[in-house]
Coordinates of C-alpha atoms and ligand atoms in Angstrom, one line a residue:
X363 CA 5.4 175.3 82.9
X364 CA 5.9 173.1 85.2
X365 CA 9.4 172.2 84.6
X366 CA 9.8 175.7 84.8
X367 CA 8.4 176.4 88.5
X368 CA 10.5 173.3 89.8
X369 CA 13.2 174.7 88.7
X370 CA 12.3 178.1 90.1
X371 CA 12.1 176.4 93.3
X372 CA 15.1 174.5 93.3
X373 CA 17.1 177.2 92.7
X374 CA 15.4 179.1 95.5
X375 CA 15.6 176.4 97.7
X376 CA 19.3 175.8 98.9
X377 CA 21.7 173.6 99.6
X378 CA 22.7 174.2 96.1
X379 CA 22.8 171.0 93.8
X380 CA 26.3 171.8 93.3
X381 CA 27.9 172.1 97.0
X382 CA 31.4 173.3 96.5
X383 CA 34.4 171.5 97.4
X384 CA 37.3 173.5 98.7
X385 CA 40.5 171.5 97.8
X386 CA 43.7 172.9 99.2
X387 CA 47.2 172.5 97.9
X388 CA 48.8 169.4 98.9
X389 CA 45.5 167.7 97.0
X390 CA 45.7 169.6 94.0
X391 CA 49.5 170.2 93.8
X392 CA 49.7 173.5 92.3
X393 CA 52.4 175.9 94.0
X394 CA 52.0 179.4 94.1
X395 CA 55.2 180.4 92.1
X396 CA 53.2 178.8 88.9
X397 CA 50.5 181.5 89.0
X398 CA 51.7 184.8 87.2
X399 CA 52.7 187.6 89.4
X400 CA 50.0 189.6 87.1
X401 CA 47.6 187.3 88.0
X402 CA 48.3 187.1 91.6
X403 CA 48.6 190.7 92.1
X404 CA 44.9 191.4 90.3
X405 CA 43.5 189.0 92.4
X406 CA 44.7 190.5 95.4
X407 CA 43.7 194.0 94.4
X408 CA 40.4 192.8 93.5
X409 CA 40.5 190.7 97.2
X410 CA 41.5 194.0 99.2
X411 CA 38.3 195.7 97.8
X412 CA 36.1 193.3 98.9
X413 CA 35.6 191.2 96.3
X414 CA 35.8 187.7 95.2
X415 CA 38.6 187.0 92.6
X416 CA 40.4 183.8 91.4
X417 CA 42.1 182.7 88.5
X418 CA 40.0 180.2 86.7
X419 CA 39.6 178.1 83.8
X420 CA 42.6 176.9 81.3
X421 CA 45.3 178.1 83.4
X422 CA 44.0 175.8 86.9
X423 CA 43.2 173.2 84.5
X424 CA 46.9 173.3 83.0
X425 CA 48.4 174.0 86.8
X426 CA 47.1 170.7 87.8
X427 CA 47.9 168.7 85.0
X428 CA 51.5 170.1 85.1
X429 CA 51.7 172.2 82.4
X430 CA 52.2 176.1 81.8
X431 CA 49.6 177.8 81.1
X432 CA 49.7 180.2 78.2
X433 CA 47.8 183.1 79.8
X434 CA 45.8 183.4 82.8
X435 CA 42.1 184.4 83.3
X436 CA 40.7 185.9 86.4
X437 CA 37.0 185.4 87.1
X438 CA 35.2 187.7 90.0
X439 CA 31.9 189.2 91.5
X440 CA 33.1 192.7 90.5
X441 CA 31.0 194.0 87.5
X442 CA 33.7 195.5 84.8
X443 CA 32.8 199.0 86.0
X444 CA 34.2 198.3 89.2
X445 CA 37.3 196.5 87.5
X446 CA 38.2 199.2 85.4
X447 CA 38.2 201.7 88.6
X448 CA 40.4 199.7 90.4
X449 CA 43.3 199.1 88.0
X450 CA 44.7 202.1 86.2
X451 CA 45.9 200.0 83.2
X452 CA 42.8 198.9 82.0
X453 CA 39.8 198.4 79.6
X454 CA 36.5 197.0 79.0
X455 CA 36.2 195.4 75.9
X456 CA 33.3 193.0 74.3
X457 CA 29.8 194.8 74.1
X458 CA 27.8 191.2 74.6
X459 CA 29.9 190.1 77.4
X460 CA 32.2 192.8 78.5
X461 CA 35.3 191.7 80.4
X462 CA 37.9 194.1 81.1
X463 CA 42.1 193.3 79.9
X464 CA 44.1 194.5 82.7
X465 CA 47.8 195.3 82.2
X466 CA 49.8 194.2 84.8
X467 CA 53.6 194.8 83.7
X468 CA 53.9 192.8 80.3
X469 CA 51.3 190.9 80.9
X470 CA 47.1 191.1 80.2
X471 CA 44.8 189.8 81.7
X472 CA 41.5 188.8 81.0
X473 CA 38.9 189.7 84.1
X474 CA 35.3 188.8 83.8
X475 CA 32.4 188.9 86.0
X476 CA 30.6 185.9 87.2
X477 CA 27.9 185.2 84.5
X478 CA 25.3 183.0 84.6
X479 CA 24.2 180.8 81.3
X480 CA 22.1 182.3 78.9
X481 CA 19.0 180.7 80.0
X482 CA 16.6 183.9 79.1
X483 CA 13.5 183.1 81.0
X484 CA 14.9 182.3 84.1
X485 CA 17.9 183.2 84.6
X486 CA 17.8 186.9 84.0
X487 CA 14.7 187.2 86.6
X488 CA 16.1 185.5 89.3
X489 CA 19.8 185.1 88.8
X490 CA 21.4 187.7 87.1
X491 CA 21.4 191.6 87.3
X492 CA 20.9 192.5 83.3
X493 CA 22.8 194.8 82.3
X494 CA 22.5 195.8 78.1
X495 CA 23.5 191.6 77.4
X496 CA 25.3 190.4 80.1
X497 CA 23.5 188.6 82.9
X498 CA 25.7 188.5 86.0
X499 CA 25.5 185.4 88.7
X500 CA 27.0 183.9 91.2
X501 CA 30.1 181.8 91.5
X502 CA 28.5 178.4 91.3
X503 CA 26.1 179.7 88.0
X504 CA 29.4 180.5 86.6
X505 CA 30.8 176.9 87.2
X506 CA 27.8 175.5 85.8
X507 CA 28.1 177.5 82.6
X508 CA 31.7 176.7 81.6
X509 CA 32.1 173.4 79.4
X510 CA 33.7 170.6 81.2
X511 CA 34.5 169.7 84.6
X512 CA 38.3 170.3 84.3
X513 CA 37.4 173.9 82.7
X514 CA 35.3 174.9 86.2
X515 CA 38.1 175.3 88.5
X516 CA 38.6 178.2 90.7
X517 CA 42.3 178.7 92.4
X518 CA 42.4 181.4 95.0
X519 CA 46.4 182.4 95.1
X520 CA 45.6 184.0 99.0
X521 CA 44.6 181.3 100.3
X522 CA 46.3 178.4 97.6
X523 CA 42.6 175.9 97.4
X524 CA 41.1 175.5 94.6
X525 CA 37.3 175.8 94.3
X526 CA 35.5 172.7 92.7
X527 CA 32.0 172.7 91.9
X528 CA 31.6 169.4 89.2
X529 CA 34.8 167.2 90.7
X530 CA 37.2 168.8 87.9
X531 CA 40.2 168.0 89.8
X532 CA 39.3 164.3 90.1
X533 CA 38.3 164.3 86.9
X534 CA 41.6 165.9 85.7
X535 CA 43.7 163.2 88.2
X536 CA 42.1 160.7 86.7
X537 CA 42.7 162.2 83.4
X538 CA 38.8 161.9 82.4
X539 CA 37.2 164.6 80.1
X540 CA 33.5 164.9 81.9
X541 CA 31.2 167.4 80.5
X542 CA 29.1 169.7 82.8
X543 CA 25.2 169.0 82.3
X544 CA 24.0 166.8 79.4
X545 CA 26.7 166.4 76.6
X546 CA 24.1 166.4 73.9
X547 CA 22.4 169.7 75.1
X548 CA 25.3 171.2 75.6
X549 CA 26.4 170.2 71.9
X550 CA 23.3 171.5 70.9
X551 CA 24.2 174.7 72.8
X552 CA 27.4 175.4 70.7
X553 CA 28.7 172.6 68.6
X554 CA 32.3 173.8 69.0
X555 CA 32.7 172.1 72.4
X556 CA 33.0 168.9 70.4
X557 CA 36.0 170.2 68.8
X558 CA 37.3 171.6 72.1
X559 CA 36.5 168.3 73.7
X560 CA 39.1 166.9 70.9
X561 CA 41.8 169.4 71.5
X562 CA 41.5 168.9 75.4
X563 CA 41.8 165.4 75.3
X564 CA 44.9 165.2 72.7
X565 CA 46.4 168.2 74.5
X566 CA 46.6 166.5 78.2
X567 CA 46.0 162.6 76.9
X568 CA 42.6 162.2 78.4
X569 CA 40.2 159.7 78.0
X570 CA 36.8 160.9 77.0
X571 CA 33.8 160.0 79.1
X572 CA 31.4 157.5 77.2
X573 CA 28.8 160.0 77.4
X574 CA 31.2 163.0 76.0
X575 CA 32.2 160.6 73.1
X576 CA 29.0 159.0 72.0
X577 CA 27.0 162.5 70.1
X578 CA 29.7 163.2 68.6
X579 CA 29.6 161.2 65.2
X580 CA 26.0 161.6 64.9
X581 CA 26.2 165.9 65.4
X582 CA 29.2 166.3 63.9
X583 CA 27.6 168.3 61.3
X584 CA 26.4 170.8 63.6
X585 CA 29.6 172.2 63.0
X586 CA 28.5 173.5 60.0
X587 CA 26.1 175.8 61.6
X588 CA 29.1 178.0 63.6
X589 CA 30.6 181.1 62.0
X590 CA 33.4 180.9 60.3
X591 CA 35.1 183.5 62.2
X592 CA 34.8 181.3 65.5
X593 CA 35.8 178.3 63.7
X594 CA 39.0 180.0 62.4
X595 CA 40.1 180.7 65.6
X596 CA 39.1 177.2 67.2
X597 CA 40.8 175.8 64.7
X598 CA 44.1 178.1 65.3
X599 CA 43.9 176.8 68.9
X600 CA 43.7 173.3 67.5
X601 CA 46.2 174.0 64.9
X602 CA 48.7 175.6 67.3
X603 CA 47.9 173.3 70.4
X604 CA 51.6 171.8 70.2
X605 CA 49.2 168.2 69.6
X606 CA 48.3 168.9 65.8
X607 CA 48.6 165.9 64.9
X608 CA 47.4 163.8 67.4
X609 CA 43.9 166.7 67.4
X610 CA 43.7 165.7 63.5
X611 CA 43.7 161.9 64.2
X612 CA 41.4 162.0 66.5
X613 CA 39.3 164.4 64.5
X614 CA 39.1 162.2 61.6
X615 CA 38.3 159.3 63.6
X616 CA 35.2 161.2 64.9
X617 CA 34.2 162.2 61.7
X618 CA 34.8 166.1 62.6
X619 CA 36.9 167.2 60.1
X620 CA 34.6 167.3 57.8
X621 CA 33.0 170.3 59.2
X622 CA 36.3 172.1 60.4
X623 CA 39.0 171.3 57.8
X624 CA 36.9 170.3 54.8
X625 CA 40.1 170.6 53.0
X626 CA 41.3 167.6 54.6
X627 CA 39.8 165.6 52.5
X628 CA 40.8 167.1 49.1
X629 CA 44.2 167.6 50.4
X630 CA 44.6 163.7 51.9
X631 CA 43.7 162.7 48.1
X632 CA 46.3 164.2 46.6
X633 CA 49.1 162.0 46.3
X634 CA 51.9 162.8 48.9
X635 CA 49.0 165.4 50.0
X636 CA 48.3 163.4 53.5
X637 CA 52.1 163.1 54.0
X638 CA 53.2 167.1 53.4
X639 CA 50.3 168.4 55.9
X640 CA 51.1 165.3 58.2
X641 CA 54.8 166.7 58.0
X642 CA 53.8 169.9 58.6
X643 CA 51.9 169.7 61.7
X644 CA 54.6 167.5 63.3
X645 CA 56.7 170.4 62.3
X646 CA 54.8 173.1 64.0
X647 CA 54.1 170.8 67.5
X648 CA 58.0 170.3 67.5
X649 CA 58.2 174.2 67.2
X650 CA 55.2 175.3 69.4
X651 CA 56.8 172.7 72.7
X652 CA 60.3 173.9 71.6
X653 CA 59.1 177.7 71.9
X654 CA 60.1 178.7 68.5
X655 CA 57.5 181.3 66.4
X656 CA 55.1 179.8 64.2
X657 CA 52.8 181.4 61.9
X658 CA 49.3 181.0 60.8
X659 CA 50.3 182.0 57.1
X660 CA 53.1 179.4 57.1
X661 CA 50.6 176.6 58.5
X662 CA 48.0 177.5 56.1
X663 CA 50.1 177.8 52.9
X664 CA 51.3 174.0 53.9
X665 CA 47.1 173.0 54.2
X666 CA 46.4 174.1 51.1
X667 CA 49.5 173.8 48.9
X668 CA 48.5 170.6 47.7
X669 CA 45.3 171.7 46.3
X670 CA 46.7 174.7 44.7
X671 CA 49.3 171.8 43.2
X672 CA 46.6 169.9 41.7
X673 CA 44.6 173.3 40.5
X674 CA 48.0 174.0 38.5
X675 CA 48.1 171.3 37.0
X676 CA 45.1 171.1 35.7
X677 CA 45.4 174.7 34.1
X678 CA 48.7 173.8 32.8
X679 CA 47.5 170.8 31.4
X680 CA 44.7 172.4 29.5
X681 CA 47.1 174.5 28.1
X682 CA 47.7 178.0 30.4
X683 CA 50.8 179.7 30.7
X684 CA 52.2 178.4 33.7
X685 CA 52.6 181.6 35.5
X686 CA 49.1 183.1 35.5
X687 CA 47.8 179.5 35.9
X688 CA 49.6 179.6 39.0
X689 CA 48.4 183.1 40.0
X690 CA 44.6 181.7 38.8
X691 CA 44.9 178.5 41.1
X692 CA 46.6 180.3 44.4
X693 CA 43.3 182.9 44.0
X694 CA 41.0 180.0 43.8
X695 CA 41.8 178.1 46.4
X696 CA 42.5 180.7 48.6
X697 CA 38.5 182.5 47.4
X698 CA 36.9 178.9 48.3
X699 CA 38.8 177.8 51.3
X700 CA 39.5 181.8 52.6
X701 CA 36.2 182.0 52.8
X702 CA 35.0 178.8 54.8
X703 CA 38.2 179.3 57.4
X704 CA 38.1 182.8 57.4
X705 CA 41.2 183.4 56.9
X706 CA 42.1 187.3 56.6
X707 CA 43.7 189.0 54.9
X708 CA 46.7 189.6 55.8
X709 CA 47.1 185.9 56.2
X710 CA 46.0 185.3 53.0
X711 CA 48.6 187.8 51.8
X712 CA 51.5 185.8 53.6
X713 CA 50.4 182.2 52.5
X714 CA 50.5 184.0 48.9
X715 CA 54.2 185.3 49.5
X716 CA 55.4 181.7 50.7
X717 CA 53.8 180.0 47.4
X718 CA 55.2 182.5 45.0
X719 CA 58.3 182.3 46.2
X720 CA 58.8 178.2 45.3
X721 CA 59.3 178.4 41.7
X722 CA 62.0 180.4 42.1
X723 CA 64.2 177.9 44.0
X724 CA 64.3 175.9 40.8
X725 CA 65.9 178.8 39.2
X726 CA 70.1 178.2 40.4
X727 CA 71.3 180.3 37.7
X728 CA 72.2 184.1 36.9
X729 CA 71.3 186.4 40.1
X730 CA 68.2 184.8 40.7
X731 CA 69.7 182.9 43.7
X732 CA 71.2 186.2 45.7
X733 CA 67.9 188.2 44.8
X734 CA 65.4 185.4 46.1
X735 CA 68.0 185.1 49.3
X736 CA 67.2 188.7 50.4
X737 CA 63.3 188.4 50.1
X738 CA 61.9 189.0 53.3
X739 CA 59.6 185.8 53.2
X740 CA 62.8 183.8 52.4
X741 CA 63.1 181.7 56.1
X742 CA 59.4 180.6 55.5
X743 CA 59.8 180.1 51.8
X744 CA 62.9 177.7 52.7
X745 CA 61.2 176.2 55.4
X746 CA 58.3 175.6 53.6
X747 CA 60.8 174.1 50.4
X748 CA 62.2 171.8 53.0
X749 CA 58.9 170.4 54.0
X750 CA 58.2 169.9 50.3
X751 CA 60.9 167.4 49.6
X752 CA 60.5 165.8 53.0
X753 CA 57.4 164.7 51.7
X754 CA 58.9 163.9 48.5
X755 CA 56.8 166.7 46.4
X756 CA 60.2 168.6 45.9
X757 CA 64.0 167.1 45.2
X758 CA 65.6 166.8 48.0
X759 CA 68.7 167.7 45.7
X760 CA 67.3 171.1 45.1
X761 CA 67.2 171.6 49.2
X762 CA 70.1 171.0 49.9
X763 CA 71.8 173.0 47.3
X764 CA 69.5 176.1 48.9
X765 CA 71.4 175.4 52.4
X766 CA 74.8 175.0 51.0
X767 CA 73.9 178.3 49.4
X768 CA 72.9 179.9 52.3
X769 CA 76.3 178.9 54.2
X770 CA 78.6 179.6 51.3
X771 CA 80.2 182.6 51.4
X772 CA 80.1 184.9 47.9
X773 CA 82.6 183.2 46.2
X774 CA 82.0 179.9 46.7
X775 CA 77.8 181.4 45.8
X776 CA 79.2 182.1 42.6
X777 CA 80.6 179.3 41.7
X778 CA 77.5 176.9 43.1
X779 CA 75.5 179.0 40.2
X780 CA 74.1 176.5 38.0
X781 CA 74.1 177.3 33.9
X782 CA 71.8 179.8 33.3
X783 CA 70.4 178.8 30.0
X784 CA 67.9 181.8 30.4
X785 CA 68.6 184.9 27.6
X786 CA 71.6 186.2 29.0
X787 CA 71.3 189.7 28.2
X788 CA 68.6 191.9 30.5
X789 CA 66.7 193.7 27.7
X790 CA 65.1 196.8 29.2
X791 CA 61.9 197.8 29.4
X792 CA 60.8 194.2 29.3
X793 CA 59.5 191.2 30.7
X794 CA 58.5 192.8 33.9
X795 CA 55.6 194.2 35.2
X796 CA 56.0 195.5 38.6
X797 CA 54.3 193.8 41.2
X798 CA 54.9 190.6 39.1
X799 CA 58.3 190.0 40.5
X800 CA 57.8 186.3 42.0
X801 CA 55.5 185.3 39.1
X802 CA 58.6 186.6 36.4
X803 CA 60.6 184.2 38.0
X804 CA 58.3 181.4 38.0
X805 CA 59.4 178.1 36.1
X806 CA 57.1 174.8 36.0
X807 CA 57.7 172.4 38.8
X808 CA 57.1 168.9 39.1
X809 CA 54.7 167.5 41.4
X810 CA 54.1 164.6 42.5
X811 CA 56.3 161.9 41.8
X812 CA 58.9 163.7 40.2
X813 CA 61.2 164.0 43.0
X814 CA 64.3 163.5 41.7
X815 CA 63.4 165.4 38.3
X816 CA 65.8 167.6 36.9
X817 CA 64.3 170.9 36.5
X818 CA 63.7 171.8 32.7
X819 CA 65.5 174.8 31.5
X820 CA 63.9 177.9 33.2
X821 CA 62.1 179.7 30.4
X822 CA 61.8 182.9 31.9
X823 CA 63.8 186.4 31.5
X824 CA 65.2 188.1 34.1
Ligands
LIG335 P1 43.1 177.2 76.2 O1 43.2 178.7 76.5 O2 44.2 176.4 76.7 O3 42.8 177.0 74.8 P2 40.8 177.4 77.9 O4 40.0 176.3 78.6 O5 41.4 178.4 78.7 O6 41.9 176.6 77.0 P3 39.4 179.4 76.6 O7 38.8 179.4 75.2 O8 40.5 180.4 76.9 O9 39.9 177.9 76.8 O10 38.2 179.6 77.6 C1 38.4 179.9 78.9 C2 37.3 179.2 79.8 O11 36.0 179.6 79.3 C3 37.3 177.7 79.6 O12 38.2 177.1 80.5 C4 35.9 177.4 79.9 O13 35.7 177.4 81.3 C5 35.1 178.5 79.4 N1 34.7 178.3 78.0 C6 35.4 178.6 76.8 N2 34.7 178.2 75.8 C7 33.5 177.6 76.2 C8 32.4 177.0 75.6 N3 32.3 177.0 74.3 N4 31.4 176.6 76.4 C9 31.5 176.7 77.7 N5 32.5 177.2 78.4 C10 33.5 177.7 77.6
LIG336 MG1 42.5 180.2 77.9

């Protein structure tokens, strides 16, 4: 009650415990040109009509720290009614929190209203103008209610300062990750700012503060309380960062995989397990800071290969067919894991496609070869076989024959063919069920340790 009426009055009473520092450009170094002209020009339009408008939060943050930001987000006193009147191509979207995508030539972006935390009994009353859920405030309650320091920038392209209400560009200069507030409460609050505080600090090499660091062994398993839908996208952003493997160290030495990629651990006990999805994410950072297109299906089919490896197996051993068993082990995995990461369905229907198509690089024989080269999920398939006997799960033999194919022209394909010892002759009517194509194809492989295994004869028909 108390507590409750001193805080009342402070917030009544100004100066503001959180006097704002305007920085201008030749302290904070970011020039103009860096800020997208969609960016610019909604912050202008927003400006000429009287309001406030800045772009705020990753992109400042990245500005600073030298790095392009990936999109830009503009934060302003304009509720998202008055937004959405003053830019023709535009919409409000969230019903919670609306904020409101503007188009601005290819670009979109994100416009939200100053908000003050969710602090209900407070807040609301004094603070905010409630509208349905969203509790408007003013510039510095926004500040306050973002994560960390570095995250509570404001950059005004007009004028080129930057507005600082927690010391995030010091912090940033002197590449510390500070929290805003209490790091536990704010833990507490929403557990996946621990995970952002990983990313953040393997993405621009900073050092945690003590007091950022310290919770975060001991709540770790707070994770487990966050939706799985929000923790499938944090962990895209983690995943896709360009630092994968750096956020992945550093996770495990906090103890957070656990909650976030509980299939770490089954994965890193599989033999050659640790070194495939080690592989893998260096392979997606070198392609995310080269530019090149990456794919969540890809990404996840390499996570979770290794347990559908050791799933097979197991079936095979106790006597299934190898081709359903495979079929039996993809669904399982995918039913238990799909469902803690969320992953969709259409993902899930990609990371299928990419393991289905692996037996069939063992078959070199017949047309096999020129029918597997045309499948649409080839590039990822091959990609994904070169990544196998990297890590030593595949032959490395068997790779390179697929890229020799791939540059050969026809004749010389036909004469790379290996032996078919398969029933020559197609017998009609038989040994196909449609949609079964990848699984008709499908020959044993050999994990682990058999690297430099022949294949056995293919068994199959064709
Ligand atoms: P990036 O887009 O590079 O991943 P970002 O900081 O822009 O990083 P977003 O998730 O796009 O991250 O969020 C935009 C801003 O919203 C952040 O900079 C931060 O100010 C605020 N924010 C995001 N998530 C949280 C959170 N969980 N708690 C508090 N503030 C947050
Ligand atoms: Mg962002």
């Amino acid at each position: 009650m108390i507590r409750k009426l001193l805080r009342r009055i402070f917030k009544r009473g100004e100066p503001s415990p959180h006097p704002v520092e305007i920085i201008p450009a030749e302290r904070h170094g970011i020039r103009p040109e860096g800020v997208s002209p969609g960016a610019r020009r909604t912050c202008e339009t927003l400006q000429q009509a009287g309001h406030r408008a800045y772009v705020v939060g990753g992109a400042v943050r990245d500005l600073i720290a030298g790095r392009q930001p990936k999109d830009f987000d503009v934060a302003t006193d304009a509720t998202p009614d008055e937004v959405r009147r003053l830019f023709r191509r535009s919409r409000i979207i969230g019903r919670r929190f609306q904020i409101v995508h503007v188009m601005q030539g290819g670009e979109t972006l994100e416009v939200s209203t100053f908000r003050a935390a969710h602090d209900e009994d407070t807040l609301k009353v004094e603070h905010g103008r409630v509208l349905r859920d969203n509790v408007w405030g003013s510039m510095e309650d926004d500040a306050a209610r973002r994560d960390f320091t570095i995250n509570a920038l404001y950059y005004d392209p007009t004028s080129g300062s930057v507005f600082d209400y927690h010391h995030g560009v010091r912090d940033l200069q002197r590449k510390t990750l500070r929290m805003i507030g209490d790091p536990r409460a704010r833990y507490r609050e929403d557990p996946v700012r621990m995970l952002r505080a990983v990313r953040f600090s393997a993405k621009l090499d900073l050092r945690l503060d003590p007091m950022v660091q310290a919770p975060i062994r001991e709540m770790a398993e707070l994770i487990e309380n966050v939706p799985s839908s929000r923790l499938f996208d944090e962990m895209l952003k983690l995943l896709f960062s360009g630092h994968a493997v750096e956020c992945v160290k550093r996770l495990r030495e906090d103890g957070l995989h656990q909650g976030l990629l509980p299939l770490l651990d089954v994965i890193f006990e599989q033999p050659l397990g640790e070194k495939f999805v080690m592989l893998a994410l260096a392979d997606t950072d070198l392609r995310i800071r080269a530019d090149k297109r990456t794919s969540p299906g890809f990404l996840f089919a390499t996570l979770l290969w290794h347990e559908v490896l050791a799933n097979w197996e197991k079936r095979k051993k106790n006597g299934e067919p190898a081709v359903p068993a495979l079929h039996t082990a993809m669904d399982e995995v995918l039913d238990t894991q799909g469902e803690k990461l969320a992953i969709t369905r259409r993902i899930a229907g990609d990371i299928k496609d990419i393991w289905l198509l692996q037996p069939r690089f063992e078959k070199r024989g017949g047309r096999a070869p020129f029918r597997l080269i045309e499948q649409q999920r080839f590039r990822a398939a091959w990609d994904f076989l070169l990544l196998r006997a990297k890590s030593g799960e595949a032959s490395q033999e068997l790779a390179d024959w697929w890229l020799a194919f791939q540059e050969a022209g026809n004749a010389e394909r036909e004469e790379m063919l290996k032996p078919d010892s398969g029933p020559k002759k197609r017998r009609r009517g038989r040994g196909r069920k449609t949609g079964e194509a990848g699984a008709a194809d499908a020959v044993p492989m050999h994990p682990a340790g058999a690297a430099d295994a022949v294949p056995p004869a293919p068994t199959f028909k064709d």
